PDB file of C-alpha atoms in Angstrom:
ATOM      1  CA  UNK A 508     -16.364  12.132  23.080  1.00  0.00           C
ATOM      2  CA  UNK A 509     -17.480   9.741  20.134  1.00  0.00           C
ATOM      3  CA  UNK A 510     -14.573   7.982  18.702  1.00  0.00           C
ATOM      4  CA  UNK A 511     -14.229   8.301  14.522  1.00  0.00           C
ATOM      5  CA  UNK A 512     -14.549   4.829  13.208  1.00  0.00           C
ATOM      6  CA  UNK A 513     -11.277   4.276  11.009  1.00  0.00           C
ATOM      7  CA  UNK A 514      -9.644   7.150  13.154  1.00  0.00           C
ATOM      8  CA  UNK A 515      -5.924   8.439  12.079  1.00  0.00           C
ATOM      9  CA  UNK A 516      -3.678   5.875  13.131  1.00  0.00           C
ATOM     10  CA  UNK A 517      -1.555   7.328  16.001  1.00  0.00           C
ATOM     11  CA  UNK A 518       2.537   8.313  15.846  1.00  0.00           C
ATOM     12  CA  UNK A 519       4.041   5.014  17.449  1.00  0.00           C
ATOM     13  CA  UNK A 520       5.977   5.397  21.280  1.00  0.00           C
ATOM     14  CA  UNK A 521       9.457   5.918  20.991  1.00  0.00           C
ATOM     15  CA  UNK A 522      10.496   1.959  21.468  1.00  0.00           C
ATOM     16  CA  UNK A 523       7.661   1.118  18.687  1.00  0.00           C
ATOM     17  CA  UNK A 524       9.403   3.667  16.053  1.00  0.00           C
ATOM     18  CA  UNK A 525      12.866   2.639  16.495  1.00  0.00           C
ATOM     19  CA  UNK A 526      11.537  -1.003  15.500  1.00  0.00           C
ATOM     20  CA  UNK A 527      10.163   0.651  12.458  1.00  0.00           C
ATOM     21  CA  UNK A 528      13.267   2.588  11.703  1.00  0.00           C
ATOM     22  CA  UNK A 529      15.806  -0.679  12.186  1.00  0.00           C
ATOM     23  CA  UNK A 530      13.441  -2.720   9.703  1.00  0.00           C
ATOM     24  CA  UNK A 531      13.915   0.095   7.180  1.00  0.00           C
ATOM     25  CA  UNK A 532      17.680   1.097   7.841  1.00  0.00           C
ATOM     26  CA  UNK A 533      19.162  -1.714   6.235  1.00  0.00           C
ATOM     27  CA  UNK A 534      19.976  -2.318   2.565  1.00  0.00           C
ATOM     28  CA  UNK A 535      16.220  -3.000   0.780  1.00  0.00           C
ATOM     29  CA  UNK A 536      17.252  -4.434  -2.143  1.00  0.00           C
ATOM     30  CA  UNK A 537      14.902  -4.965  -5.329  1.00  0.00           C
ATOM     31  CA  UNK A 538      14.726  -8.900  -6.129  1.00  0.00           C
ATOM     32  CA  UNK A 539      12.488  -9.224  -9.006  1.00  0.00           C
ATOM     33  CA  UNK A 540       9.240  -8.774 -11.049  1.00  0.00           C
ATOM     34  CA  UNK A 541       7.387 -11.645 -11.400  1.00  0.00           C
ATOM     35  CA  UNK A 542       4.655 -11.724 -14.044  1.00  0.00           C
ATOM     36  CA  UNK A 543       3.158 -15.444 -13.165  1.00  0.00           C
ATOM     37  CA  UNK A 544       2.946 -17.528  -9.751  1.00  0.00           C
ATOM     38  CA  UNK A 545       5.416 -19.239 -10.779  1.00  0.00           C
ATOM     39  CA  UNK A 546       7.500 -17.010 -10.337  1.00  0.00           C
ATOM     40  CA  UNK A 547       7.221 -15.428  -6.925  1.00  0.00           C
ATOM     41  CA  UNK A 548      10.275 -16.106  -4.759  1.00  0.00           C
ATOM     42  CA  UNK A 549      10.054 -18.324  -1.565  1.00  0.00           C
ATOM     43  CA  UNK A 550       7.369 -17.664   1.269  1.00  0.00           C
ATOM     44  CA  UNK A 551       9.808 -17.365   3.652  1.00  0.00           C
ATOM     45  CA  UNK A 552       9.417 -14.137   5.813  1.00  0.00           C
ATOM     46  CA  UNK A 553       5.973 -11.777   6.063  1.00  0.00           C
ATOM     47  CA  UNK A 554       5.216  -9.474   3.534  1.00  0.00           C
ATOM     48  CA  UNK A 555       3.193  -6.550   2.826  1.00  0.00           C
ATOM     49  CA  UNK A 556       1.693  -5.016  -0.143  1.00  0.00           C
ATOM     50  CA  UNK A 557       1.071  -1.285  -1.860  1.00  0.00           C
ATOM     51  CA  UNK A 558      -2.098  -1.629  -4.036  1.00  0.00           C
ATOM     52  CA  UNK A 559      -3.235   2.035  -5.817  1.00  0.00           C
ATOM     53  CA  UNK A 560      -4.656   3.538  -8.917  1.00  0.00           C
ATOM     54  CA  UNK A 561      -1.962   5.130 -11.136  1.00  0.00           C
ATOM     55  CA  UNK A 562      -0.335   8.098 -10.026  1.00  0.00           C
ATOM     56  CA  UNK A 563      -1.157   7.802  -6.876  1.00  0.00           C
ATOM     57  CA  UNK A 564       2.203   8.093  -5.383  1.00  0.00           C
ATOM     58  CA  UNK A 565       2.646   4.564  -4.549  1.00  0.00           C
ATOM     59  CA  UNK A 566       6.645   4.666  -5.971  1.00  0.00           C
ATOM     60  CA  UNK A 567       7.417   7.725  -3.753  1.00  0.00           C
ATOM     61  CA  UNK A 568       5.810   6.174  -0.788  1.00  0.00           C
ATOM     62  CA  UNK A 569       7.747   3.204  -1.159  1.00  0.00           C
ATOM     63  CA  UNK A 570      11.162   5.626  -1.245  1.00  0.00           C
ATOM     64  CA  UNK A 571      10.225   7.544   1.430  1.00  0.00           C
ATOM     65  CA  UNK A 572       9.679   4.685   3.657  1.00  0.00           C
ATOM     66  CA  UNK A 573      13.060   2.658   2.472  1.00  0.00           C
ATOM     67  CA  UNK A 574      14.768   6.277   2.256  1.00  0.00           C
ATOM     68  CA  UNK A 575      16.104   5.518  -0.931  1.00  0.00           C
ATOM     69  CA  UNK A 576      15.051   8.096  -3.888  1.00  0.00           C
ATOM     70  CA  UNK A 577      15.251   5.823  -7.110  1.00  0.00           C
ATOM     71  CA  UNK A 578      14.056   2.207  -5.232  1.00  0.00           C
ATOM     72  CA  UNK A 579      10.847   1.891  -6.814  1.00  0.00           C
ATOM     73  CA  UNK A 580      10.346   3.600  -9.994  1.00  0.00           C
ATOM     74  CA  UNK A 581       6.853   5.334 -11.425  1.00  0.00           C
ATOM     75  CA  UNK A 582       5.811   4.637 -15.293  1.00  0.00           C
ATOM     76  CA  UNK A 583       4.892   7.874 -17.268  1.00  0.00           C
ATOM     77  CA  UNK A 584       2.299   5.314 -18.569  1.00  0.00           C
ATOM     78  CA  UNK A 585      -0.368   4.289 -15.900  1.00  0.00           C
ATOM     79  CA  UNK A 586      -0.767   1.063 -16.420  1.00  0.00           C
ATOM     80  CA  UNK A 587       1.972   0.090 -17.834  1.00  0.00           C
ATOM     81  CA  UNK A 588       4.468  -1.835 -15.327  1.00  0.00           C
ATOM     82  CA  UNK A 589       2.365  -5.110 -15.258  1.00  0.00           C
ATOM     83  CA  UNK A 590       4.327  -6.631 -12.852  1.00  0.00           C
ATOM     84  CA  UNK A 591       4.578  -7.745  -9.183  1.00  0.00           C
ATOM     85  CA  UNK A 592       7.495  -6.313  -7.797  1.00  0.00           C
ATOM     86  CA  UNK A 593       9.310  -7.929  -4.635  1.00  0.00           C
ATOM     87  CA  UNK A 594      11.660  -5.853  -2.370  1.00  0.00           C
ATOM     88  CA  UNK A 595      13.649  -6.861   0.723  1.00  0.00           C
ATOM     89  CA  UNK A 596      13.475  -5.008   4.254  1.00  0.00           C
ATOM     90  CA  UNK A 597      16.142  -6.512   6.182  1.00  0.00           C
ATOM     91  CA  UNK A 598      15.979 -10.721   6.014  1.00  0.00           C
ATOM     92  CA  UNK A 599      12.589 -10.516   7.866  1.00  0.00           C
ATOM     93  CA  UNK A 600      10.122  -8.944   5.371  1.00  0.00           C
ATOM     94  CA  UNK A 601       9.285  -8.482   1.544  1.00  0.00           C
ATOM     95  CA  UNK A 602       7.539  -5.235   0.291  1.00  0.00           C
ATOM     96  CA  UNK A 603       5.825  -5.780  -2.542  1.00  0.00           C
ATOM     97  CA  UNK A 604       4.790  -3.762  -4.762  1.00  0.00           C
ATOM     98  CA  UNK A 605       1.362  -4.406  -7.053  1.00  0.00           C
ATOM     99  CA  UNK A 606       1.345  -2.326 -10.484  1.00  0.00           C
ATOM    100  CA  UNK A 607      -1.457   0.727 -10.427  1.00  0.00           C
ATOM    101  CA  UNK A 608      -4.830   0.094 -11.648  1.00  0.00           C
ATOM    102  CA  UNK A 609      -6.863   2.190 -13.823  1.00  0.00           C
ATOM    103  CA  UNK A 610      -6.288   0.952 -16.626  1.00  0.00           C
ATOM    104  CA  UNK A 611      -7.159   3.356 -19.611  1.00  0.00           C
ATOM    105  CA  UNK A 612      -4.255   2.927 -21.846  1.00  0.00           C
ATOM    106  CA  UNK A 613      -3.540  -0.980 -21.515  1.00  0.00           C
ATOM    107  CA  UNK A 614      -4.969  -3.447 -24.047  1.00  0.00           C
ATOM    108  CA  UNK A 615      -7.618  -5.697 -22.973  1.00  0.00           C
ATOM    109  CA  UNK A 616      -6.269  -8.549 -22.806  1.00  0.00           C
ATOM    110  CA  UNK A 617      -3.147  -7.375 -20.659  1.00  0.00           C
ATOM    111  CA  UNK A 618      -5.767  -6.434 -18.243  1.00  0.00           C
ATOM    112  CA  UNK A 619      -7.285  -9.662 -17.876  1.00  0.00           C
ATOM    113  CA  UNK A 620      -4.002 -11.188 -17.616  1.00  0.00           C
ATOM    114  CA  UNK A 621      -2.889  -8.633 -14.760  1.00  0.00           C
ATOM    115  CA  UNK A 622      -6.308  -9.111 -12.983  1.00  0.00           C
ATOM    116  CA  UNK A 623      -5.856 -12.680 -12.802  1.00  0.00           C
ATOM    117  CA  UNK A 624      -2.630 -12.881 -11.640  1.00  0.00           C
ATOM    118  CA  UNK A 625      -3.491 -10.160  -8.950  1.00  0.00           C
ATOM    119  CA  UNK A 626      -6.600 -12.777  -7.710  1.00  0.00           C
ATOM    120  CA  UNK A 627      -4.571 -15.714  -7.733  1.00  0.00           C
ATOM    121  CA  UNK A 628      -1.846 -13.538  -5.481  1.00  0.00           C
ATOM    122  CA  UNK A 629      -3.782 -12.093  -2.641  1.00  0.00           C
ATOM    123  CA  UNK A 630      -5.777 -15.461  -2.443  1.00  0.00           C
ATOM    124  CA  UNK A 631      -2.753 -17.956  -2.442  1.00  0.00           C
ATOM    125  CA  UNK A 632      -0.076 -16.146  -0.605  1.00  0.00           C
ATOM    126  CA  UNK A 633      -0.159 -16.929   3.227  1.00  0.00           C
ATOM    127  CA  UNK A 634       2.729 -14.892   4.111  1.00  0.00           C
ATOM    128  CA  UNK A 635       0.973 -11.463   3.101  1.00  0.00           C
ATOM    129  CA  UNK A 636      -0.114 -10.155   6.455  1.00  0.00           C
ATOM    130  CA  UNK A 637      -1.545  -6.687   4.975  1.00  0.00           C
ATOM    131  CA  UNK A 638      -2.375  -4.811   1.989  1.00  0.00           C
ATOM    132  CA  UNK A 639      -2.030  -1.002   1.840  1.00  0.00           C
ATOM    133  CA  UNK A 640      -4.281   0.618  -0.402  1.00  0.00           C
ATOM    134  CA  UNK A 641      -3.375   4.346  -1.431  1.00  0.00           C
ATOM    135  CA  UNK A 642      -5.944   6.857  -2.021  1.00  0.00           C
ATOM    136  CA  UNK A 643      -5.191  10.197  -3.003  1.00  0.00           C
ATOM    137  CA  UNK A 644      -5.646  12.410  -0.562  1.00  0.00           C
ATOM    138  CA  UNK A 645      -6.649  14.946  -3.035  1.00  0.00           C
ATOM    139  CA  UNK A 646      -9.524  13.062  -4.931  1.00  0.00           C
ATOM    140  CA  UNK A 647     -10.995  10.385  -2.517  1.00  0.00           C
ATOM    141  CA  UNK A 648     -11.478   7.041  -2.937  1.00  0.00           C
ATOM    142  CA  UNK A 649     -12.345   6.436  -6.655  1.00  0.00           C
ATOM    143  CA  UNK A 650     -14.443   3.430  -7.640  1.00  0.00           C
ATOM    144  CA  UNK A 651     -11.280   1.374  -9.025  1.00  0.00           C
ATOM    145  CA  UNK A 652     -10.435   1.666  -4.901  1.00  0.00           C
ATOM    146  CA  UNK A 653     -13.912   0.143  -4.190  1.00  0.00           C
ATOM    147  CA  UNK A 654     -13.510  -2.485  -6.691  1.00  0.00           C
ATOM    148  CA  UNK A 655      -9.924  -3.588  -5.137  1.00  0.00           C
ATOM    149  CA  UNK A 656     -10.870  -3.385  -1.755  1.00  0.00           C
ATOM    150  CA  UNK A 657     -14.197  -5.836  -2.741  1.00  0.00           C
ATOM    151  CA  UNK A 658     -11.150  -8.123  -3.984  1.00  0.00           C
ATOM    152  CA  UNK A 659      -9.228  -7.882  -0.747  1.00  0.00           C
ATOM    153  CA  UNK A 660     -12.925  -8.700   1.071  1.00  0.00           C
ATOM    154  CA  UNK A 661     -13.066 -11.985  -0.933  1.00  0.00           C
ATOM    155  CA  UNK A 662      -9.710 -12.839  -0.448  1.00  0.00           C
ATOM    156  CA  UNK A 663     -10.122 -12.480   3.150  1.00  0.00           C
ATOM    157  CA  UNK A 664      -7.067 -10.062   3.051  1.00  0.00           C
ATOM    158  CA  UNK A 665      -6.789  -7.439   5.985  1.00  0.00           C
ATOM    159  CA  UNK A 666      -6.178  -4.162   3.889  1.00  0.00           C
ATOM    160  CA  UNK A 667      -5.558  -0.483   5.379  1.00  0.00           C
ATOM    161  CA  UNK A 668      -6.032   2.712   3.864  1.00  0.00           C
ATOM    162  CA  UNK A 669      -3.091   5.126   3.235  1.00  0.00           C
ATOM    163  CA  UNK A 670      -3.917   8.706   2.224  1.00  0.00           C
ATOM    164  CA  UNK A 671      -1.099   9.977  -0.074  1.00  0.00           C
ATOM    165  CA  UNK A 672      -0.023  13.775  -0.673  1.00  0.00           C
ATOM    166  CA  UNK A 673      -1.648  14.573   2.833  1.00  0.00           C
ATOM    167  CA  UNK A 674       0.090  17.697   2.392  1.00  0.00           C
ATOM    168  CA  UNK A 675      -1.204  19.088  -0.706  1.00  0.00           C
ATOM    169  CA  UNK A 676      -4.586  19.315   0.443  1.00  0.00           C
ATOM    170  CA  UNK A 677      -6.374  22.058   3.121  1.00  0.00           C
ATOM    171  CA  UNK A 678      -7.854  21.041   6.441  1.00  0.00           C
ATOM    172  CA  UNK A 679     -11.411  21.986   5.743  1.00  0.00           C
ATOM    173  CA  UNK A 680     -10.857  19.720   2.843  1.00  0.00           C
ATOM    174  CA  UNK A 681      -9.144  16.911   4.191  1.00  0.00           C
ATOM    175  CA  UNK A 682     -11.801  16.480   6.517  1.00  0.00           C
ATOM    176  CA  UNK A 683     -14.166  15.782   3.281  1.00  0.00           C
ATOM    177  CA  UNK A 684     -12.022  13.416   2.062  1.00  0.00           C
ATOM    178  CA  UNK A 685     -11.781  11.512   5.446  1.00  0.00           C
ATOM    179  CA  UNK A 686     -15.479  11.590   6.009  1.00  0.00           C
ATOM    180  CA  UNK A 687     -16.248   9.928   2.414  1.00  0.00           C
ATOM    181  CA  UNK A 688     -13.012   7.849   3.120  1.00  0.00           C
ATOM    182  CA  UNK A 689     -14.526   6.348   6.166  1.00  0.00           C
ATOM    183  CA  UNK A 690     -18.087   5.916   4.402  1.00  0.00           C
ATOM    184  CA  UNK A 691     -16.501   3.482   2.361  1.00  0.00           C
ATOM    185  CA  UNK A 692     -14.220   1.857   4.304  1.00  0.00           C
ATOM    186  CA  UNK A 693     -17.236   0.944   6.872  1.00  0.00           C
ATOM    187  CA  UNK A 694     -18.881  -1.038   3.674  1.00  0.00           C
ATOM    188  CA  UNK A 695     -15.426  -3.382   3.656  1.00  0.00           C
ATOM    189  CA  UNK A 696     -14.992  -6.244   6.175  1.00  0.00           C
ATOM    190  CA  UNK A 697     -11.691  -6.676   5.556  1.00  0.00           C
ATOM    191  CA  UNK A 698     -10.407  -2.900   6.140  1.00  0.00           C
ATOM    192  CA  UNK A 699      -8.216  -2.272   8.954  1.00  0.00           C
ATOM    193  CA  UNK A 700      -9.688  -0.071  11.512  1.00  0.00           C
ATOM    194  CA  UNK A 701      -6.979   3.115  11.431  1.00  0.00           C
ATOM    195  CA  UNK A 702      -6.107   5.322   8.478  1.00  0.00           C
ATOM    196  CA  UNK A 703      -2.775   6.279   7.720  1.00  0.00           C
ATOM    197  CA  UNK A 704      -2.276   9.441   6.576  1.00  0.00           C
ATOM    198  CA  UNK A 705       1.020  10.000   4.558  1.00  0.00           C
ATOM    199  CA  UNK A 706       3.393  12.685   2.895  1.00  0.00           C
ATOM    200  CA  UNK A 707       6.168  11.544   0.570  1.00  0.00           C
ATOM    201  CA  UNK A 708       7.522  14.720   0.211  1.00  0.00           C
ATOM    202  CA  UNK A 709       7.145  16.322   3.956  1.00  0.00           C
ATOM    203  CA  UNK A 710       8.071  12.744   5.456  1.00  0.00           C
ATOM    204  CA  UNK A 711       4.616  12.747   7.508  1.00  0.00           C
ATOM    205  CA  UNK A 712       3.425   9.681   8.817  1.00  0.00           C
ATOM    206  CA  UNK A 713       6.244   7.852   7.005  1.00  0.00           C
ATOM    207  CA  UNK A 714       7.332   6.331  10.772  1.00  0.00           C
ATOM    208  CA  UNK A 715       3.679   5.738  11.856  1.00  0.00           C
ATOM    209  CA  UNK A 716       3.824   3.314   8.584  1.00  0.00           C
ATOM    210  CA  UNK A 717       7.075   1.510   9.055  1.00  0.00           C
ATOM    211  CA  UNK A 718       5.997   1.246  13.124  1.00  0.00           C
ATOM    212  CA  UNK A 719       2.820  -0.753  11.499  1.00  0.00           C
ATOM    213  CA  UNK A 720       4.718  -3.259   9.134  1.00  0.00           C
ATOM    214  CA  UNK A 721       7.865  -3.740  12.030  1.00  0.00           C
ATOM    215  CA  UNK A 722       5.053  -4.998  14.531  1.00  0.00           C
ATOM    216  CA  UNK A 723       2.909  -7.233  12.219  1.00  0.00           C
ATOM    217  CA  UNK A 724       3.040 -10.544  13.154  1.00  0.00           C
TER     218      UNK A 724
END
């Protein structure tokens, strides 16, 4: 049997989850949002990042896998949080979390300013070990997902593709989305080789994804 490239990333062994659950039992606390370089906190432990278009489900992603409801919050507004937002799991790791893109209702120049800042991030931050991006499980990737995986290419970034609201779509389906999924993933040097595919709200392949951050190195 052919293997898929960028196949389904597999549920972790049982000594492989428990690492993922520990990380993620803990208090994760929210330290700040930080709207310049300057102000990102120390780069002291590894950290990992949730990049996705608006409304993607990024904030509920981030509950589910810290298992607390109100942790990271979604804007009504897409577009609107312009901020990078650093959360602790355990002393060992930040989660960070980058605003949506898609940026319809944001001014111009706020764009520009988030763009840059974004850049200057993912190329200057040698404790980021991996970049999530979220795609919609429901719509595909979306050409604001090619643009900010070409951005994770040129920052030599390792990224790997979550597929949100897994649930809310059919098999016959979800196998579309997959197959266009993998299309463009295969154009992307720096993509991870395994797809994640996720459920806020039915909890799937919330412990495949903590598993993955607990054994980065």
């Amino acid at each position: 049997m052919t293997q898929l490239p960028f196949p389904i990333a597999e549920t972790p062994d049982r000594q492989t989850e428990e690492r993922g659950r520990l990380l993620f039992a803990g208090e994760t606390e929210f330290i700040k949002g930080v709207v310049a370089m300057s102000g990102l906190p120390p780069a002291d432990r590894l950290e990992v990042c949730f990049a996705g278009r608006s409304n993607v489900g990024k904030s509920s992603l981030i509950n589910a896998l810290t298992g607390r409801k109100g942790l990271a919050r979604a804007s009504n507004t897409p577009g609107r949080t312009q901020e990078i937002n650093y959360f602790t799991a355990q002393e060992s790791h930040y989660l960070v979390d980058l605003p949506g893109y898609g940026y319809a209702n944001a001014p111009l120049p706020v764009v520009e300013k988030w763009q840059k800042l974004l850049k200057q991030y993912l190329s200057g931050r040698q404790t980021l070990r991996r970049a999530f991006v979220l795609i919609d499980a429901r719509h595909g990737v979306k050409k604001v997902d090619e643009e900010i995986m070409s951005l994770l290419d040129s920052s030599a970034v390792t990224f790997q593709a979550v597929l949100t609201k897994a649930d809310k779509v059919k098999a016959i389906d979800r196998d579309k989305v997959l197959s266009v999924t993998r299309t463009a993933l295969s154009k992307h040097p720096a993509a991870f080789p395994e797809i994640v595919m996720t459920s806020s709200e039915k909890g799937d392949g919330i412990a495949t994804l903590r598993a993955i951050i607990a054994t980065l190195v």
